[in-house]
Tab-separated table of C-alpha atoms in Angstrom:
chain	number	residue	atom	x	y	z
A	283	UNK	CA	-8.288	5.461	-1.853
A	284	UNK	CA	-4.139	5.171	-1.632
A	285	UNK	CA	-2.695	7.030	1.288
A	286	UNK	CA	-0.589	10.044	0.431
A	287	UNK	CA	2.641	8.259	1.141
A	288	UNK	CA	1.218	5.535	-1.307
A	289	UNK	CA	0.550	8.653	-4.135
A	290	UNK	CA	4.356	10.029	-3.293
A	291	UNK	CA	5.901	6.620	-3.844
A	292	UNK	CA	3.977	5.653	-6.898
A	293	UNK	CA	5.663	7.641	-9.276
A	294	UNK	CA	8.912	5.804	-8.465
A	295	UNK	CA	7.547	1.999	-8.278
A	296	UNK	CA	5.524	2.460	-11.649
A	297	UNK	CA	8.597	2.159	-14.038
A	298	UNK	CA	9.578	-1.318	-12.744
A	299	UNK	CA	5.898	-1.975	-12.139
A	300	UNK	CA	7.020	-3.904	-8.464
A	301	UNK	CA	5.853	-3.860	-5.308
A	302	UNK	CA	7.627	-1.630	-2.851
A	303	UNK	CA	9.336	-3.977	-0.289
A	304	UNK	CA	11.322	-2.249	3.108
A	305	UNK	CA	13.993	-4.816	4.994
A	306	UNK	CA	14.807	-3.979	8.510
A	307	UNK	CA	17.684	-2.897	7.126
A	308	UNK	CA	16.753	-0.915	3.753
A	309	UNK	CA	15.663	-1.432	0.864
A	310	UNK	CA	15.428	-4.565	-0.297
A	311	UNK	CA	16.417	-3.940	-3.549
A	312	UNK	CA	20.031	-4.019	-4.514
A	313	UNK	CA	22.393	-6.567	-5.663
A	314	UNK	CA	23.936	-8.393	-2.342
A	315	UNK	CA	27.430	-7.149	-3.632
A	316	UNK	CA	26.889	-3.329	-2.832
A	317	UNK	CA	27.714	-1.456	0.257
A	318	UNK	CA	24.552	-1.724	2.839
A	319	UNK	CA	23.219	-4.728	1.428
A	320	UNK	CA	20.195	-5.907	2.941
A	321	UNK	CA	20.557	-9.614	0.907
A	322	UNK	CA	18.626	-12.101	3.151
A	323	UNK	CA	16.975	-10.084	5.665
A	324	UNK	CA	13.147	-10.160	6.930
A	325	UNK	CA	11.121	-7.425	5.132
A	326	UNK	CA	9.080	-5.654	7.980
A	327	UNK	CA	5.749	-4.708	5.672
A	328	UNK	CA	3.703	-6.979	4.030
A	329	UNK	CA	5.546	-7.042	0.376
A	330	UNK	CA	8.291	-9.168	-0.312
A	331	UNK	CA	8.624	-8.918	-3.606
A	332	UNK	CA	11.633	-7.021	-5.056
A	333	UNK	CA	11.589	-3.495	-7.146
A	334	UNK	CA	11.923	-4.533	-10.439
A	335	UNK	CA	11.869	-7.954	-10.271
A	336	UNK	CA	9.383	-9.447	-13.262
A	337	UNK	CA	6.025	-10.906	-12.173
A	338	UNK	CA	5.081	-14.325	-13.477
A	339	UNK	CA	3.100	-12.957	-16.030
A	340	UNK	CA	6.018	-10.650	-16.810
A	341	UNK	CA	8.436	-13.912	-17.205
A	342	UNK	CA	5.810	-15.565	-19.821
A	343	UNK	CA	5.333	-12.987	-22.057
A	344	UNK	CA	8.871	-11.239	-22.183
A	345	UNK	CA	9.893	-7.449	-23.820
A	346	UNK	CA	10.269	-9.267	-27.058
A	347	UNK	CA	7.023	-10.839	-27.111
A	348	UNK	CA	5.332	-7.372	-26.324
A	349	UNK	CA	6.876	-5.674	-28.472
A	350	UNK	CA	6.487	-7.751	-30.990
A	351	UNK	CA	1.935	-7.746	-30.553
A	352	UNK	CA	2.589	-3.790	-30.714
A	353	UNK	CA	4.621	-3.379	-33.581
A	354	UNK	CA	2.275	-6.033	-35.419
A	355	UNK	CA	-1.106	-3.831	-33.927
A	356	UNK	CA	0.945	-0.779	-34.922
A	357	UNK	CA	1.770	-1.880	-38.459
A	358	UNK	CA	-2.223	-2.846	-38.820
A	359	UNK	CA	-3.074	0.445	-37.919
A	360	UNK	CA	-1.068	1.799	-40.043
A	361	UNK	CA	-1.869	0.011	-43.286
A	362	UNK	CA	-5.537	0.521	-42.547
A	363	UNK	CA	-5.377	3.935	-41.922
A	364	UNK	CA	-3.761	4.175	-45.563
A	365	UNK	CA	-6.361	2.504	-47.444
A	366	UNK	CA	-9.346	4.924	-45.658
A	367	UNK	CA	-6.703	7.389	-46.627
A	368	UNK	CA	-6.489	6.856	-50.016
A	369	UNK	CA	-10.258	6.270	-50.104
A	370	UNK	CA	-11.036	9.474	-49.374
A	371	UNK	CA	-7.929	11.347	-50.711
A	372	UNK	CA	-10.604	13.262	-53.093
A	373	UNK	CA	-11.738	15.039	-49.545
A	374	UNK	CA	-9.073	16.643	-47.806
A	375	UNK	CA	-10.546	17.792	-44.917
A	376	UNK	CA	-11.674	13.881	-43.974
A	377	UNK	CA	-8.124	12.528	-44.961
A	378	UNK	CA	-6.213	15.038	-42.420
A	379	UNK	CA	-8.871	13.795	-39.714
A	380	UNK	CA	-8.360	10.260	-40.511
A	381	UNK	CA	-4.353	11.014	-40.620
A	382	UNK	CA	-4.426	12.802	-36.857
A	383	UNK	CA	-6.981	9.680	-35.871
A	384	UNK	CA	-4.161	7.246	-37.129
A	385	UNK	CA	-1.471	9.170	-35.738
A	386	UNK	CA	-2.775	9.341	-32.130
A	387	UNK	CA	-3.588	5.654	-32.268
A	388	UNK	CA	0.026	4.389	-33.403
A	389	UNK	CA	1.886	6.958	-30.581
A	390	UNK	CA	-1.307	5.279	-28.033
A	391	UNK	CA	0.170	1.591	-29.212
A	392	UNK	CA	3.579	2.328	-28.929
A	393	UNK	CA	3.310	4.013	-25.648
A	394	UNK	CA	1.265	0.891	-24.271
A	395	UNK	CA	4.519	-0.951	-25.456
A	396	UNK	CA	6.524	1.124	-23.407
A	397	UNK	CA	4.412	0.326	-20.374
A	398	UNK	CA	4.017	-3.278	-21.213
A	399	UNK	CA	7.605	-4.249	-21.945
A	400	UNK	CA	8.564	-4.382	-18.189
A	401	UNK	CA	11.985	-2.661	-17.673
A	402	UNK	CA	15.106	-4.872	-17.286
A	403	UNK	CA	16.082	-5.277	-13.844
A	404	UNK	CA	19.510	-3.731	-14.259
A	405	UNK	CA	18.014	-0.862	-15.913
A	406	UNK	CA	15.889	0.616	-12.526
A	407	UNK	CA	17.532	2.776	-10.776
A	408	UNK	CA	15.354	1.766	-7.761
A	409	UNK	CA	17.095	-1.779	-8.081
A	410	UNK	CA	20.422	-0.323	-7.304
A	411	UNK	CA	19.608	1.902	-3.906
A	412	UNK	CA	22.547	1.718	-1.101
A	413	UNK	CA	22.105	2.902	2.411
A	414	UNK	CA	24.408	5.391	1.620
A	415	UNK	CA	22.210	6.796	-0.876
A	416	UNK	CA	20.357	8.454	2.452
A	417	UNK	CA	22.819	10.373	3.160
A	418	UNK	CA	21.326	13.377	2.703
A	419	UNK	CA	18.901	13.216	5.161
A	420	UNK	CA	21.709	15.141	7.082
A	421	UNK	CA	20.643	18.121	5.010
A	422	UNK	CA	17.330	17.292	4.736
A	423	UNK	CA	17.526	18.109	8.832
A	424	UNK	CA	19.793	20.958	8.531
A	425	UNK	CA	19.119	22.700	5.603
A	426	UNK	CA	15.257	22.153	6.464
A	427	UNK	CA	15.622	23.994	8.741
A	428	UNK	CA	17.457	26.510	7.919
A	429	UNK	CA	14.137	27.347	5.969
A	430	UNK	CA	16.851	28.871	3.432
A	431	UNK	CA	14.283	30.814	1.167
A	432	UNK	CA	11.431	32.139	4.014
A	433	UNK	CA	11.650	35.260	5.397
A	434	UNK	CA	13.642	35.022	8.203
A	435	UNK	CA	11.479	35.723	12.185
A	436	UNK	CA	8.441	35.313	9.945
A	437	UNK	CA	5.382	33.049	11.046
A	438	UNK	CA	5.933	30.777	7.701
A	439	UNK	CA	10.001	30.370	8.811
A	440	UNK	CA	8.691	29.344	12.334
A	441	UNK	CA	6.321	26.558	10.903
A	442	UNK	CA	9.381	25.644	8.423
A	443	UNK	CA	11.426	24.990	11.045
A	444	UNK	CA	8.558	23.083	13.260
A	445	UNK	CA	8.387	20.826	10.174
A	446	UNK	CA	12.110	20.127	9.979
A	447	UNK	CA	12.082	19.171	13.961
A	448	UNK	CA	9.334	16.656	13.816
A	449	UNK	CA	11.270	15.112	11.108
A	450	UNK	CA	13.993	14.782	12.352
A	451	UNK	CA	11.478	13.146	15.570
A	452	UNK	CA	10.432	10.562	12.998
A	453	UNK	CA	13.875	9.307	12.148
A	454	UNK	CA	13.732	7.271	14.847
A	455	UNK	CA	10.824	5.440	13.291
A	456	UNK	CA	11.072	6.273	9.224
A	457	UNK	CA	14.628	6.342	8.081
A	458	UNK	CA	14.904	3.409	5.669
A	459	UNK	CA	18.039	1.861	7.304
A	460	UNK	CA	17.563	-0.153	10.450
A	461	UNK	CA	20.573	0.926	12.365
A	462	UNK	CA	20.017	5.151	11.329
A	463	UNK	CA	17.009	4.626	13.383
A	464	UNK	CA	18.362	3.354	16.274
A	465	UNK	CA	21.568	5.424	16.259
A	466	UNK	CA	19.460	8.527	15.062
A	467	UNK	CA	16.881	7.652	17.942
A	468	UNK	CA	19.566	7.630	20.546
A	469	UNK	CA	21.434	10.847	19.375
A	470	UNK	CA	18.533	12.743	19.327
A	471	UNK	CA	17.165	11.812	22.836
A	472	UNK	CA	20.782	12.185	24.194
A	473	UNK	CA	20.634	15.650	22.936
A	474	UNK	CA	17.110	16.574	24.545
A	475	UNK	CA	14.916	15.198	22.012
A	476	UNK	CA	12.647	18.155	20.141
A	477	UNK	CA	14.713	21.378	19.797
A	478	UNK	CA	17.585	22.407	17.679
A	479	UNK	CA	19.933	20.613	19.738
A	480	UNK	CA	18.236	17.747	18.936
A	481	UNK	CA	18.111	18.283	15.443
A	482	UNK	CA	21.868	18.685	14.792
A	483	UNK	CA	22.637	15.596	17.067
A	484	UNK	CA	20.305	13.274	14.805
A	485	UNK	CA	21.741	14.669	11.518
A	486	UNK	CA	25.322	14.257	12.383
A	487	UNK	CA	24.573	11.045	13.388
A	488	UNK	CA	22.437	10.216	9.893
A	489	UNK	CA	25.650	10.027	8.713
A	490	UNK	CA	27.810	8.563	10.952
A	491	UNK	CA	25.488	5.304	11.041
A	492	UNK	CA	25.865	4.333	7.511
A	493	UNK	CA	27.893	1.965	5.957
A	494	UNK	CA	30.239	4.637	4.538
A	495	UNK	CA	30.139	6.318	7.825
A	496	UNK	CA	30.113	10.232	6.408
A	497	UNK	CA	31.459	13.342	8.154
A	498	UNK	CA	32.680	16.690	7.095
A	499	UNK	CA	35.935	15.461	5.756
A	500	UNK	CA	34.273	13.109	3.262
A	501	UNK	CA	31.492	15.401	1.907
A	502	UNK	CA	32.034	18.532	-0.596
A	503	UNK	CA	31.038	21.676	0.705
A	504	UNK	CA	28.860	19.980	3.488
A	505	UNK	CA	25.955	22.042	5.067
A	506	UNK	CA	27.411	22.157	8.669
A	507	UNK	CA	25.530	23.169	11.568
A	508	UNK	CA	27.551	26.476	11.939
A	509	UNK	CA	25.980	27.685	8.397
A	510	UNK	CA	22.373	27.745	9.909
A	511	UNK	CA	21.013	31.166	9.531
A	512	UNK	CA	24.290	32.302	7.581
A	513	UNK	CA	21.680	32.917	4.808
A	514	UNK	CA	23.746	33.588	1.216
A	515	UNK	CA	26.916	31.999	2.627
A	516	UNK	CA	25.645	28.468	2.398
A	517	UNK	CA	24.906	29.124	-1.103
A	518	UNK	CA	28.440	27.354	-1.631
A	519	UNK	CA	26.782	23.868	-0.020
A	520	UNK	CA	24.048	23.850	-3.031
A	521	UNK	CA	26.191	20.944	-4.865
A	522	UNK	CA	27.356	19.224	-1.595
A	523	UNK	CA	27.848	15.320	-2.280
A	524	UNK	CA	30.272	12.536	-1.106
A	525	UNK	CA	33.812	13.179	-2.264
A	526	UNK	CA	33.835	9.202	-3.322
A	527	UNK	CA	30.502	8.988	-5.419
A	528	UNK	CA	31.235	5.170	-5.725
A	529	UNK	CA	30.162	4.444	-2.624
A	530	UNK	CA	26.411	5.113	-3.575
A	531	UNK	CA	24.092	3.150	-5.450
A	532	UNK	CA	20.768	4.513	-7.287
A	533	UNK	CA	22.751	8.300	-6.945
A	534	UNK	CA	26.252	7.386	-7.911
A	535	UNK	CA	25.781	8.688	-11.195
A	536	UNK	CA	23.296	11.652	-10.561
A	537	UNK	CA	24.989	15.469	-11.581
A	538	UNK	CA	22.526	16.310	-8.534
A	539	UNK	CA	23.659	13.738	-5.750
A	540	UNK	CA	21.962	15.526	-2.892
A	541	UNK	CA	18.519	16.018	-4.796
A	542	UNK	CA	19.234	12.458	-5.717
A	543	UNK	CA	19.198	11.369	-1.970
A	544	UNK	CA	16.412	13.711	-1.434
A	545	UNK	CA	13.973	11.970	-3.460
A	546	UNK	CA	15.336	8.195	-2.888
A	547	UNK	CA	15.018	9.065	0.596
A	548	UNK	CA	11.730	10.261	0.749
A	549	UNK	CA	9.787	7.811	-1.566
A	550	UNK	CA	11.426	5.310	0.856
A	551	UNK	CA	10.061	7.077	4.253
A	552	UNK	CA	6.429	7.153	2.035
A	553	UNK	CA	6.525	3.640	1.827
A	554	UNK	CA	7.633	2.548	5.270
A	555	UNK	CA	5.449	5.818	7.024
A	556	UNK	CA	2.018	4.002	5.064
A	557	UNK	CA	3.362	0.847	6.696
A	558	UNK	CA	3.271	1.969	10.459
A	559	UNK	CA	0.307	4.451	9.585
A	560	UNK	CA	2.508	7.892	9.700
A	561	UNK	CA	1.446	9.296	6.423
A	562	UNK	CA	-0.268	12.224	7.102
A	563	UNK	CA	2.360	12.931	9.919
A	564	UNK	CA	5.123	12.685	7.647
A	565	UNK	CA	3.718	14.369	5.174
A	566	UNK	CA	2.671	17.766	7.344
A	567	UNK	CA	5.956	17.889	8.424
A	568	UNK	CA	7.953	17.137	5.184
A	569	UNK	CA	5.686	19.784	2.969
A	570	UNK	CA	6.662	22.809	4.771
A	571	UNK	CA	10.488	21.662	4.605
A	572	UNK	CA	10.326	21.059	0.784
A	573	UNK	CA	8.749	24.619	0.562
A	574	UNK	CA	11.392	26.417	2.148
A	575	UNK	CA	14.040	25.914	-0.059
A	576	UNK	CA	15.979	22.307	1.031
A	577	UNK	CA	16.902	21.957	-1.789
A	578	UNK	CA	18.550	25.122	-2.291
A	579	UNK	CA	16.599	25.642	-5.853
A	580	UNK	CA	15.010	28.438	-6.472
A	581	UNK	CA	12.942	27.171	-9.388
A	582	UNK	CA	12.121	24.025	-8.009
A	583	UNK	CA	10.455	26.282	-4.846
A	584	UNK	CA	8.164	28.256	-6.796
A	585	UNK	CA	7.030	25.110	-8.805
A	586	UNK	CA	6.972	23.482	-5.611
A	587	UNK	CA	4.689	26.410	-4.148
A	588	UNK	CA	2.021	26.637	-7.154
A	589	UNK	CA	1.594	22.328	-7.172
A	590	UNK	CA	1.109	22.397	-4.066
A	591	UNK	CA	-1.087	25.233	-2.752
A	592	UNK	CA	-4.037	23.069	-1.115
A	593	UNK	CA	-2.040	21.622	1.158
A	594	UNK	CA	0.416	24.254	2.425
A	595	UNK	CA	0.389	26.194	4.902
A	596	UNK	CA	-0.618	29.198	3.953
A	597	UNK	CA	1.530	31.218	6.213
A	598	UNK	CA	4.646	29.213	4.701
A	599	UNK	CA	2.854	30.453	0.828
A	600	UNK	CA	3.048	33.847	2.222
A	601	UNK	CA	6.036	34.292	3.435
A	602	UNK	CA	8.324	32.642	0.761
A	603	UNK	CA	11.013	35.196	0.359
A	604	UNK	CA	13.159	36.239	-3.002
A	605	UNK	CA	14.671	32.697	-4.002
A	606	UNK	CA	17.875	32.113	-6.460
């Protein structure tokens, strides 16, 4: 059965229908003309094969050809399903059956044309991830935790914050870009390794080691280390995102750049944590960090919190706190 990682990520590599593929480093998956490009180097899991790009099979039998089998399946189903129509049109109740039969086939044949026509390269917003598009795994530390919607001194805050520590542990080993993880690595040990001083050395330095090379002066309303425990204050960081949107990728065009980063980030930490066998780890530790409001949305907490009851804590599920 897939890992859990493998399950996270496959929501975002079904729509181009490619193989995830990790470079040392990033993601191998953006045009060589983009900031961070990865063009040319070795992957470091087994999968070479670009996001997006169109199998063999793909290549033969194109979105034209596909579409064309449905809408020619379609249009059969359709014509029959008028003739045993009009056939029984003396018996209503058996020509509304036959109408919801015909009905749910043609939406099941167009929505196998959906899936069949593979998506155009240029179209997947996978194909276009930067580097910089991590860059809110500083907040993703921080904000973590900051456990922003547990009840502060409680024992679901505590295990919160445990969760946002070992993450930020596992830079040094996930984070999709090659040099983060050495730079992250090296902050973080500098700064005494697993504590909070830790934690704020390897997010300031999860920007400073991308291509853009972040910091408080190019970020709106950043989440700075001074904000942690400030509880409402930092309300004003919920739309935080580079000043200069164009120098992201997959996110440039989000209107929610940081939840943007968010999930790019962690489907590509999924993919290279099944690689090196640190799925369960990274997911036990990214769980509780989702559930305590990282993402500053009240809404998307709760929902959060009721998909996700089996495998939370329960002392995080208790001790959510009012969210906004």
């Amino acid at each position: 059965s897939p890992s859990p990682g493998a399950a996270l990520l496959a929501a975002a590599a079904a729509p181009s229908r490619g193989a995830a593929a990790m470079a040392t480093g990033c993601l191998a998956v953006r045009p060589p003309a983009r900031q961070g490009s990865c063009a040319g180097v070795e992957s470091d899991v087994e999968s070479e094969r670009l996001l997006g790009a169109p199998t063999s099979d793909d290549e033969a039998a194109g979105p034209l050809g596909r579409r064309l089998v449905v809408a020619v399946a379609t249009l059969a189903v359709v014509s029959f399903a008028g003739l045993v129509l009009e056939a029984f049109r003396e018996q209503p109740k058996l020509a509304a059956d036959m109408q919801t039969e015909a009905g749910l086939s043609v939406i099941g044949l167009q929505a196998l044309g959906v899936y069949a026509a593979p998506v155009p390269v240029a179209a997947s917003p996978l194909s276009s991830i930067t580097a910089n598009d991590f860059w809110a795994v500083h907040d993703l530390l921080l904000l973590g935790y900051d456990a922003y919607f547990m009840k502060e001194g409680s024992e679901g805050y505590a295990a919160v914050q445990k969760g946002a520590l070992e993450l930020a542990a596992m830079m040094q080993e996930l984070h999709p870009y090659a040099p983060c993880r050495q730079q992250i690595g090296a902050a973080f040990t500098a700064a005494g390794g697993l504590g909070r001083p830790g934690l704020i050395a390897a997010a300031g330095a999860s920007w400073a080691c991308l291509p853009a090379q972040y910091d408080t002066s190019s970020i709106k309303t950043p989440f700075v280390p001074s904000l942690l425990g400030a509880g409402f204050k930092a309300q004003k960081t919920r739309m935080s995102a580079p000043f200069d949107l164009g120098t992201l990728g997959a996110c440039s065009t989000s209107a929610w750049p940081r939840t943007c980063s968010f999930w790019v980030t962690m489907h590509a930490m999924a993919r290279r944590a099944d690689a090196i066998g640190a799925s369960a780890r990274f997911l036990n530790a990214l769980l509780p960090v989702l559930a305590g409001g990282v993402t500053m949305c009240g809404g998307c907490t709760v929902h959060l919190h009721a998909l996700h009851k089996p495998v939370l804590p329960p002392a995080v599920m208790r001790d959510l706190g009012p969210v906004h």
